[in-house]
Amino acid sequence: MASFDLLVTGGTLPDGRVLDIGITGDRIAAMGDLSGSDAGEVIDAQGDLVSPPFVDPHFHMDATLSYGTPRINASGTLLEGISLWGELRDQATVDEMVDRALTYCDWAVSLGLLAIRTHVDTTPDHLNTVTAMLEVRERVKPYLDLQLVAFPQDGFLRSPTGRQNLLRALDMGVDVVGGIPHFERSMDQGAASLTQLCEIAADRGLPVDIHCDETDDPLSRHIETLAYEVQRLGLHGRVAASHLTSMHSMDNYYVSKLLPLIAEAQIAAIPNPLINIVLQGRHDSYPKRRGLTRVREMQAQGIRVGWGQDCVRDPWYSLGTGDMLDVAFMGLHVAQMTSPQEMARCFTMVTEDNAAILGLPEYGLAPGRRASLVVLDAGDAVEALRLRPDRLCVISKGRVVSRQARNDARLGLTGRPQTVRRRHTLPPH
Ligand SMILES: [Zn+2]
């Protein structure tokens, strides 16, 4: 008789399979019909969705949970947010930033979000942001994978110490090279920044993740330069372009030339729908542009696209919970990905697609992989998007790290059911 530390029984996987998962140590030991097995603890997932953990490929953890300090962003624009953050990052201590980040990571764990790539501002010479996030990466390591991107918020070339401080951050142990070409002083300087950043990544063998063309300007075309540098330097498959909002407004003929170049360079795209729909189109009257990049069109070309969170309670966004299902829900609406296949893809975009973008080893539900999973109070992946339900159990690296009781509403109506869960499955046909 097989024996496991943990046994998750009867769960429905995102692909529709219904099976048991046996966990020994930090590994998935077996999957299938494991009835009759012995286990230290049995988690009954009958009728519930069992998913690999959520992954966020784009976040700003040095700024999170700082909303309202030093002031609220009155205009709601990207640029006022950048200027507010410029004040805050010099006032906040390392301890404050660590505390805010750890609180956010607690939220993330309770929601089954177990891997996050966060951009870390490398602009200030004191680099307190980097010191704080390196500490957080170590503290959460036993249960949450944190990747750090060296992000020159005020410009790699525009800020006098932009290049020097980005290199210092990489020397301190930051994992990924970042950039912000649309914020440099000119289009030429933006292109020059990409050339230098890609050369640094090639020299050091690091991945790249660029805030790329986060603007409504249809002529902001740094993604073209990025694709060129990737093929020139052979960085295929390890570069991501975040936002790409200018592509929403670009000329269609130009996009028809651009997308195959992005596909050829194997650049992944990371739109951030909550933030893009809030920040873009602010200078438009009506009709107002949505500012979300061309998700379905990129996927049709074989380009990998993952949904990112970007901000929670910070100078750019006053809301947010850390729930990647909120992110996918907004993305599904704004990109109009409403067919059953497209909705299912939106779930994959916050799990497996994002794990591939981060290059996470041992991710996924299969024997031999790391035992990290989430039990959700939903029947399938699309219902999880519709309900954004409670995470009944979160397991990270073989350990239960969060539990939540099923929380059905209790009705006080004569002749109606006593409890309501809001589940709704299609009748069989
Ligand atoms: Zn960002």
Coordinates of C-alpha atoms and ligand atoms in Angstrom, one line a residue:
M1 CA 0.0 0.0 0.0
A2 CA 1.4 3.4 -1.1
S3 CA 2.0 6.0 1.7
F4 CA 2.2 9.7 1.2
D5 CA 2.7 12.8 3.5
L6 CA -0.3 14.5 1.8
L7 CA -3.0 13.1 -0.4
V8 CA -5.3 15.5 -2.4
T9 CA -8.3 13.4 -3.5
G10 CA -10.8 13.7 -6.3
G11 CA -9.8 17.2 -7.6
T12 CA -10.5 18.4 -11.1
L13 CA -7.4 19.6 -13.0
P14 CA -7.6 22.7 -15.3
D15 CA -7.5 20.2 -18.3
G16 CA -10.6 18.4 -17.0
R17 CA -8.9 15.2 -15.6
V18 CA -10.3 14.0 -12.2
L19 CA -7.7 12.3 -10.1
D20 CA -5.8 12.0 -6.7
I21 CA -2.4 13.6 -6.1
G22 CA 0.0 11.9 -3.7
I23 CA 2.8 14.1 -2.2
T24 CA 6.0 12.9 -0.5
G25 CA 8.4 15.5 0.9
D26 CA 8.4 18.5 -1.6
R27 CA 7.5 16.3 -4.6
I28 CA 4.4 15.0 -6.4
A29 CA 5.0 11.3 -5.9
A30 CA 2.0 9.9 -7.8
M31 CA -1.2 10.9 -9.7
G32 CA -4.2 8.8 -10.6
D33 CA -6.6 6.6 -8.7
L34 CA -4.8 6.4 -5.3
S35 CA -7.7 5.1 -3.3
G36 CA -6.6 2.8 -0.5
S37 CA -3.3 4.7 0.0
D38 CA -2.2 5.8 3.4
A39 CA -1.4 9.5 4.1
G40 CA -0.4 11.8 6.9
E41 CA -3.2 14.1 5.8
V42 CA -6.0 13.8 3.3
I43 CA -7.4 16.9 1.6
D44 CA -10.8 16.2 0.1
A45 CA -11.0 18.1 -3.2
Q46 CA -14.0 16.2 -4.6
G47 CA -15.8 18.6 -7.1
D48 CA -13.2 21.3 -6.6
L49 CA -10.6 22.7 -9.1
V50 CA -7.0 21.7 -8.3
S51 CA -4.6 24.0 -10.2
P52 CA -0.8 24.5 -10.3
P53 CA -0.1 27.8 -8.4
F54 CA -0.7 31.2 -9.9
V55 CA 2.3 33.1 -11.3
D56 CA 2.7 36.9 -11.6
P57 CA 5.3 37.9 -14.3
H58 CA 5.1 41.6 -13.6
F59 CA 4.9 43.4 -10.3
H60 CA 6.4 46.4 -8.3
M61 CA 6.9 45.1 -4.8
D62 CA 9.1 48.0 -3.6
A63 CA 6.1 50.3 -4.1
T64 CA 3.2 48.0 -3.1
L65 CA 0.8 48.9 -0.2
S66 CA 2.1 52.5 -0.2
Y67 CA -1.1 54.1 -1.6
G68 CA -1.6 57.6 -0.3
T69 CA 2.0 58.2 0.7
P70 CA 3.2 60.9 0.3
R71 CA 0.0 61.9 -1.6
I72 CA -2.7 60.4 -3.7
N73 CA -2.2 60.5 -7.5
A74 CA -4.7 63.2 -8.4
S75 CA -4.5 63.0 -12.2
G76 CA -4.4 59.2 -12.3
T77 CA -1.6 59.2 -15.0
L78 CA 1.5 57.1 -15.3
L79 CA 3.7 60.3 -15.1
E80 CA 2.2 61.6 -11.9
G81 CA 2.6 58.1 -10.4
I82 CA 6.3 58.1 -11.4
S83 CA 6.9 61.5 -9.8
L84 CA 5.1 60.5 -6.5
W85 CA 7.2 57.3 -6.4
G86 CA 10.3 59.5 -6.9
E87 CA 9.5 61.2 -3.5
L88 CA 8.5 58.0 -1.7
R89 CA 11.5 55.9 -2.6
D90 CA 13.8 58.4 -0.8
Q91 CA 11.6 58.6 2.3
A92 CA 10.9 54.9 2.8
T93 CA 13.3 52.9 4.9
V94 CA 14.5 49.4 4.1
D95 CA 12.5 48.1 7.0
E96 CA 9.3 49.7 5.8
M97 CA 9.7 48.3 2.3
V98 CA 10.5 44.8 3.7
D99 CA 7.3 45.0 5.9
R100 CA 5.1 46.1 3.1
A101 CA 6.4 43.5 0.8
L102 CA 6.1 40.7 3.3
T103 CA 2.5 41.7 4.0
Y104 CA 1.8 41.5 0.2
C105 CA 3.5 38.1 0.0
D106 CA 1.1 36.9 2.8
W107 CA -1.9 38.0 0.6
A108 CA -0.3 36.3 -2.4
V109 CA 0.2 33.0 -0.5
S110 CA -3.4 33.0 0.7
L111 CA -4.5 33.4 -3.0
G112 CA -2.3 30.6 -4.3
L113 CA 0.1 33.1 -6.0
L114 CA 3.5 31.4 -5.3
A115 CA 5.9 32.9 -7.9
I116 CA 6.3 36.6 -8.7
R117 CA 8.7 38.6 -10.9
T118 CA 9.1 42.1 -9.4
H119 CA 10.8 45.1 -10.9
V120 CA 13.0 46.9 -8.4
D121 CA 13.8 50.6 -9.0
T122 CA 17.6 51.0 -9.4
T123 CA 17.4 54.8 -9.8
P124 CA 18.4 56.1 -6.3
D125 CA 22.1 56.0 -5.5
H126 CA 21.3 54.5 -2.0
L127 CA 19.7 51.4 -3.7
N128 CA 17.6 50.8 -0.5
T129 CA 15.0 49.4 -2.8
V130 CA 17.4 46.7 -4.0
T131 CA 18.7 46.0 -0.4
A132 CA 15.1 45.6 0.8
M133 CA 13.9 43.3 -2.1
L134 CA 17.0 41.0 -1.8
E135 CA 16.1 40.6 1.9
V136 CA 12.5 39.8 1.0
R137 CA 13.6 37.3 -1.7
E138 CA 15.5 35.4 1.0
R139 CA 12.8 35.5 3.6
V140 CA 10.0 34.2 1.4
K141 CA 12.2 31.6 -0.4
P142 CA 10.9 28.5 1.5
Y143 CA 7.4 29.1 0.1
L144 CA 7.4 31.8 -2.7
D145 CA 9.7 32.2 -5.7
L146 CA 10.6 35.8 -6.1
Q147 CA 12.5 37.0 -9.2
L148 CA 14.0 40.5 -9.2
V149 CA 14.4 42.8 -12.2
A150 CA 16.8 45.7 -12.2
F151 CA 14.5 48.5 -13.3
P152 CA 15.9 52.0 -14.1
Q153 CA 12.6 53.8 -13.4
D154 CA 14.0 57.3 -14.3
G155 CA 15.8 56.1 -17.4
F156 CA 18.9 54.0 -18.0
L157 CA 20.5 56.9 -20.0
R158 CA 18.3 59.8 -18.8
S159 CA 19.3 59.5 -15.1
P160 CA 23.0 60.5 -14.6
T161 CA 23.7 57.3 -12.6
G162 CA 21.2 55.1 -14.4
R163 CA 23.7 52.7 -16.0
Q164 CA 26.1 52.6 -13.1
N165 CA 23.3 51.8 -10.5
L166 CA 21.7 49.1 -12.7
L167 CA 25.1 47.4 -12.9
R168 CA 25.5 47.7 -9.1
A169 CA 22.1 46.1 -8.6
L170 CA 23.1 43.1 -10.9
D171 CA 26.3 42.8 -8.9
M172 CA 24.3 42.6 -5.7
G173 CA 22.4 39.6 -7.0
V174 CA 19.4 40.9 -9.0
D175 CA 18.3 38.3 -11.5
V176 CA 17.0 40.1 -14.6
V177 CA 17.9 43.1 -16.7
G178 CA 15.1 45.7 -17.1
G179 CA 14.6 49.0 -19.0
I180 CA 12.2 51.8 -19.9
P181 CA 13.1 53.0 -23.4
H182 CA 9.9 55.1 -23.9
F183 CA 11.0 57.2 -20.8
E184 CA 14.4 58.1 -22.2
R185 CA 14.9 61.6 -23.6
S186 CA 14.4 60.7 -27.3
M187 CA 13.5 57.7 -29.5
D188 CA 17.2 57.4 -30.4
Q189 CA 18.2 57.3 -26.7
G190 CA 15.5 54.7 -26.1
A191 CA 16.9 52.5 -28.9
A192 CA 20.5 53.1 -27.5
S193 CA 19.3 52.0 -24.0
L194 CA 18.0 48.7 -25.5
T195 CA 21.2 48.0 -27.3
Q196 CA 23.3 48.5 -24.1
L197 CA 20.8 46.6 -21.9
C198 CA 20.7 43.6 -24.2
E199 CA 24.6 43.6 -24.4
I200 CA 24.7 43.6 -20.6
A201 CA 22.3 40.6 -20.5
A202 CA 24.3 38.8 -23.2
D203 CA 27.6 39.4 -21.3
R204 CA 26.2 38.2 -18.0
G205 CA 24.0 35.4 -19.3
L206 CA 20.8 37.0 -17.8
P207 CA 17.2 37.3 -18.9
V208 CA 15.7 40.6 -20.0
D209 CA 12.3 42.2 -19.1
I210 CA 11.6 45.6 -20.6
H211 CA 8.8 48.1 -19.8
C212 CA 8.3 48.5 -23.5
D213 CA 6.2 51.2 -25.3
E214 CA 3.9 51.8 -22.3
T215 CA 2.4 54.8 -24.1
D216 CA -0.6 55.6 -26.4
D217 CA 1.9 56.9 -29.0
P218 CA 1.4 54.7 -32.1
L219 CA 5.0 55.7 -33.2
S220 CA 6.6 54.3 -30.0
R221 CA 8.2 51.3 -31.6
H222 CA 11.0 50.2 -29.2
I223 CA 9.6 46.6 -29.5
E224 CA 11.1 46.6 -33.0
T225 CA 14.5 47.5 -31.7
L226 CA 14.2 45.0 -28.9
A227 CA 13.4 42.2 -31.4
Y228 CA 16.4 43.3 -33.6
E229 CA 18.8 43.2 -30.6
V230 CA 17.5 39.8 -29.5
Q231 CA 18.3 38.3 -32.9
R232 CA 21.6 40.2 -33.2
L233 CA 22.9 38.9 -29.8
G234 CA 21.2 35.5 -29.8
L235 CA 19.0 36.2 -26.8
H236 CA 16.1 34.1 -28.2
G237 CA 13.6 32.8 -25.6
R238 CA 14.9 34.8 -22.6
V239 CA 13.5 38.2 -23.3
A240 CA 10.1 39.6 -22.2
A241 CA 8.4 42.8 -23.3
S242 CA 6.0 44.2 -20.7
H243 CA 2.9 46.4 -21.6
L244 CA 3.3 47.0 -25.3
T245 CA 0.4 49.4 -25.1
S246 CA 1.4 51.5 -28.1
M247 CA 0.6 48.4 -30.2
H248 CA -3.1 49.1 -29.5
S249 CA -2.8 52.3 -31.5
M250 CA -0.3 51.3 -34.2
D251 CA -1.0 51.2 -37.9
N252 CA -2.3 47.7 -38.9
Y253 CA 0.1 47.3 -41.8
Y254 CA 3.1 48.0 -39.5
V255 CA 1.8 45.5 -37.0
S256 CA 1.6 42.9 -39.7
K257 CA 5.3 43.3 -40.2
L258 CA 6.1 43.6 -36.5
L259 CA 4.4 40.4 -35.1
P260 CA 6.5 37.9 -37.1
L261 CA 9.7 39.7 -35.9
I262 CA 8.6 39.3 -32.3
A263 CA 7.7 35.7 -32.9
E264 CA 11.1 35.1 -34.6
A265 CA 12.9 36.5 -31.5
Q266 CA 10.8 34.4 -29.2
I267 CA 10.0 37.5 -27.1
A268 CA 7.2 36.9 -24.6
A269 CA 4.6 39.7 -24.1
I270 CA 3.3 40.7 -20.7
P271 CA 0.2 42.9 -20.8
N272 CA -1.1 44.2 -17.4
P273 CA -4.8 44.7 -18.0
L274 CA -5.8 46.2 -14.7
I275 CA -3.2 48.9 -15.0
N276 CA -3.3 49.4 -18.8
I277 CA -7.1 50.0 -18.7
V278 CA -6.7 52.6 -15.9
L279 CA -3.6 54.5 -17.1
Q280 CA -3.9 54.5 -20.9
G281 CA -6.1 56.7 -23.0
R282 CA -6.1 59.4 -20.4
H283 CA -5.4 62.1 -23.0
D284 CA -8.3 60.9 -25.3
S285 CA -11.7 62.5 -25.4
Y286 CA -14.2 60.0 -27.0
P287 CA -13.8 57.4 -28.3
K288 CA -11.3 56.5 -25.6
R289 CA -8.7 53.9 -26.5
R290 CA -8.4 50.9 -24.2
G291 CA -4.6 50.8 -24.4
L292 CA -4.4 47.0 -24.1
T293 CA -1.9 45.4 -26.5
R294 CA -3.1 42.9 -29.3
V295 CA -3.3 39.7 -27.2
R296 CA -5.2 37.4 -29.5
E297 CA -3.3 38.5 -32.6
M298 CA 0.1 37.8 -30.9
Q299 CA -1.1 34.4 -29.7
A300 CA -2.2 33.6 -33.3
Q301 CA 1.4 34.2 -34.4
G302 CA 2.7 31.8 -31.7
I303 CA 4.0 34.6 -29.4
R304 CA 3.7 33.6 -25.7
V305 CA 1.5 36.1 -23.8
G306 CA 1.0 36.1 -20.0
W307 CA -1.2 38.4 -17.9
G308 CA 0.7 40.5 -15.2
Q309 CA -0.6 42.3 -12.1
D310 CA 1.8 45.3 -12.1
C311 CA 0.4 47.2 -9.1
V312 CA -1.5 46.8 -5.9
R313 CA -2.2 49.9 -3.7
D314 CA 0.6 52.0 -4.9
P315 CA 1.2 55.4 -6.6
W316 CA -0.2 54.1 -9.9
Y317 CA -3.2 52.0 -8.8
S318 CA -5.4 52.4 -5.7
L319 CA -7.0 49.0 -5.8
G320 CA -5.8 45.4 -6.3
T321 CA -5.7 42.3 -4.0
G322 CA -2.9 40.1 -5.5
D323 CA -5.5 37.8 -7.0
M324 CA -4.3 36.7 -10.5
L325 CA -7.9 35.7 -11.3
D326 CA -8.9 39.4 -11.0
V327 CA -6.1 40.2 -13.5
A328 CA -7.2 37.4 -16.0
F329 CA -10.9 38.5 -15.5
M330 CA -10.1 42.0 -16.6
G331 CA -7.9 40.8 -19.4
L332 CA -10.6 38.5 -20.7
H333 CA -13.1 41.4 -20.9
V334 CA -10.8 44.1 -22.4
A335 CA -9.3 41.7 -25.0
Q336 CA -12.8 40.2 -25.6
M337 CA -11.4 36.6 -25.1
T338 CA -14.9 35.2 -24.5
S339 CA -15.0 31.8 -26.4
P340 CA -14.7 28.8 -24.1
Q341 CA -11.2 28.1 -25.5
E342 CA -10.1 31.7 -25.0
M343 CA -11.4 31.8 -21.5
A344 CA -9.6 28.6 -20.7
R345 CA -6.5 30.2 -22.2
C346 CA -6.8 33.2 -19.9
F347 CA -6.5 30.8 -16.9
T348 CA -3.4 29.2 -18.5
M349 CA -2.0 32.7 -19.0
V350 CA -1.9 33.3 -15.2
T351 CA -0.5 29.8 -14.5
E352 CA 1.5 27.8 -17.1
D353 CA 2.2 30.6 -19.6
N354 CA 3.6 32.8 -16.8
A355 CA 5.6 30.0 -15.4
A356 CA 7.2 29.5 -18.8
I357 CA 8.0 33.2 -19.1
L358 CA 9.7 33.1 -15.7
G359 CA 11.5 29.9 -16.7
L360 CA 10.4 28.1 -13.5
P361 CA 11.9 24.7 -13.2
E362 CA 9.7 21.8 -11.9
Y363 CA 6.4 23.8 -12.3
G364 CA 3.2 22.0 -13.0
L365 CA 1.0 19.0 -11.9
A366 CA 3.0 15.9 -12.9
P367 CA 4.8 13.1 -10.9
G368 CA 8.3 14.2 -10.0
R369 CA 7.5 17.9 -10.1
R370 CA 7.6 20.2 -7.1
A371 CA 4.4 19.7 -5.0
S372 CA 2.8 23.2 -5.2
L373 CA -0.9 23.5 -5.9
V374 CA -4.1 25.3 -5.1
V375 CA -7.6 23.9 -4.3
L376 CA -10.3 26.4 -5.5
D377 CA -14.0 26.5 -4.7
A378 CA -14.9 26.2 -8.4
G379 CA -15.8 23.3 -10.7
D380 CA -13.4 24.2 -13.5
A381 CA -11.0 26.9 -14.8
V382 CA -13.6 29.0 -16.5
E383 CA -15.8 28.9 -13.4
A384 CA -12.7 30.0 -11.3
L385 CA -12.5 33.1 -13.6
R386 CA -16.2 33.8 -13.2
L387 CA -16.3 33.4 -9.4
R388 CA -12.7 34.3 -8.4
P389 CA -13.5 32.0 -5.4
D390 CA -12.0 31.1 -2.1
R391 CA -8.7 29.2 -2.2
L392 CA -9.6 26.3 0.1
C393 CA -6.0 25.0 0.4
V394 CA -2.7 26.2 -0.9
I395 CA 0.3 23.8 -0.9
S396 CA 3.8 25.1 -1.5
K397 CA 6.8 22.7 -1.9
G398 CA 4.9 19.9 -0.1
R399 CA 3.6 22.0 2.8
V400 CA 0.1 23.4 3.4
V401 CA 0.7 27.1 3.6
S402 CA -2.8 28.4 3.6
R403 CA -6.3 27.1 4.3
Q404 CA -9.7 28.8 4.0
A405 CA -13.1 27.4 5.1
R406 CA -15.8 27.0 2.4
N407 CA -17.9 30.1 2.9
D408 CA -21.4 29.6 1.4
A409 CA -24.0 32.3 2.0
R410 CA -26.9 31.4 4.2
L411 CA -30.3 32.5 2.9
G412 CA -33.3 33.4 5.1
L413 CA -36.0 32.8 2.6
T414 CA -39.1 30.6 3.0
G415 CA -39.3 27.9 0.3
R416 CA -35.7 28.6 -1.0
P417 CA -32.5 26.7 -0.3
Q418 CA -30.7 27.4 2.9
T419 CA -27.3 28.0 1.4
V420 CA -26.0 29.4 -1.9
R421 CA -22.6 28.8 -3.4
R422 CA -23.1 30.4 -6.9
R423 CA -21.6 27.4 -8.7
H424 CA -23.3 26.8 -12.1
T425 CA -22.4 24.0 -14.4
L426 CA -23.7 23.4 -17.9
P427 CA -26.2 20.5 -18.2
P428 CA -24.6 17.5 -20.1
H429 CA -25.5 17.3 -23.8
Ligands
ZN1 ZN 5.6 47.9 -14.4

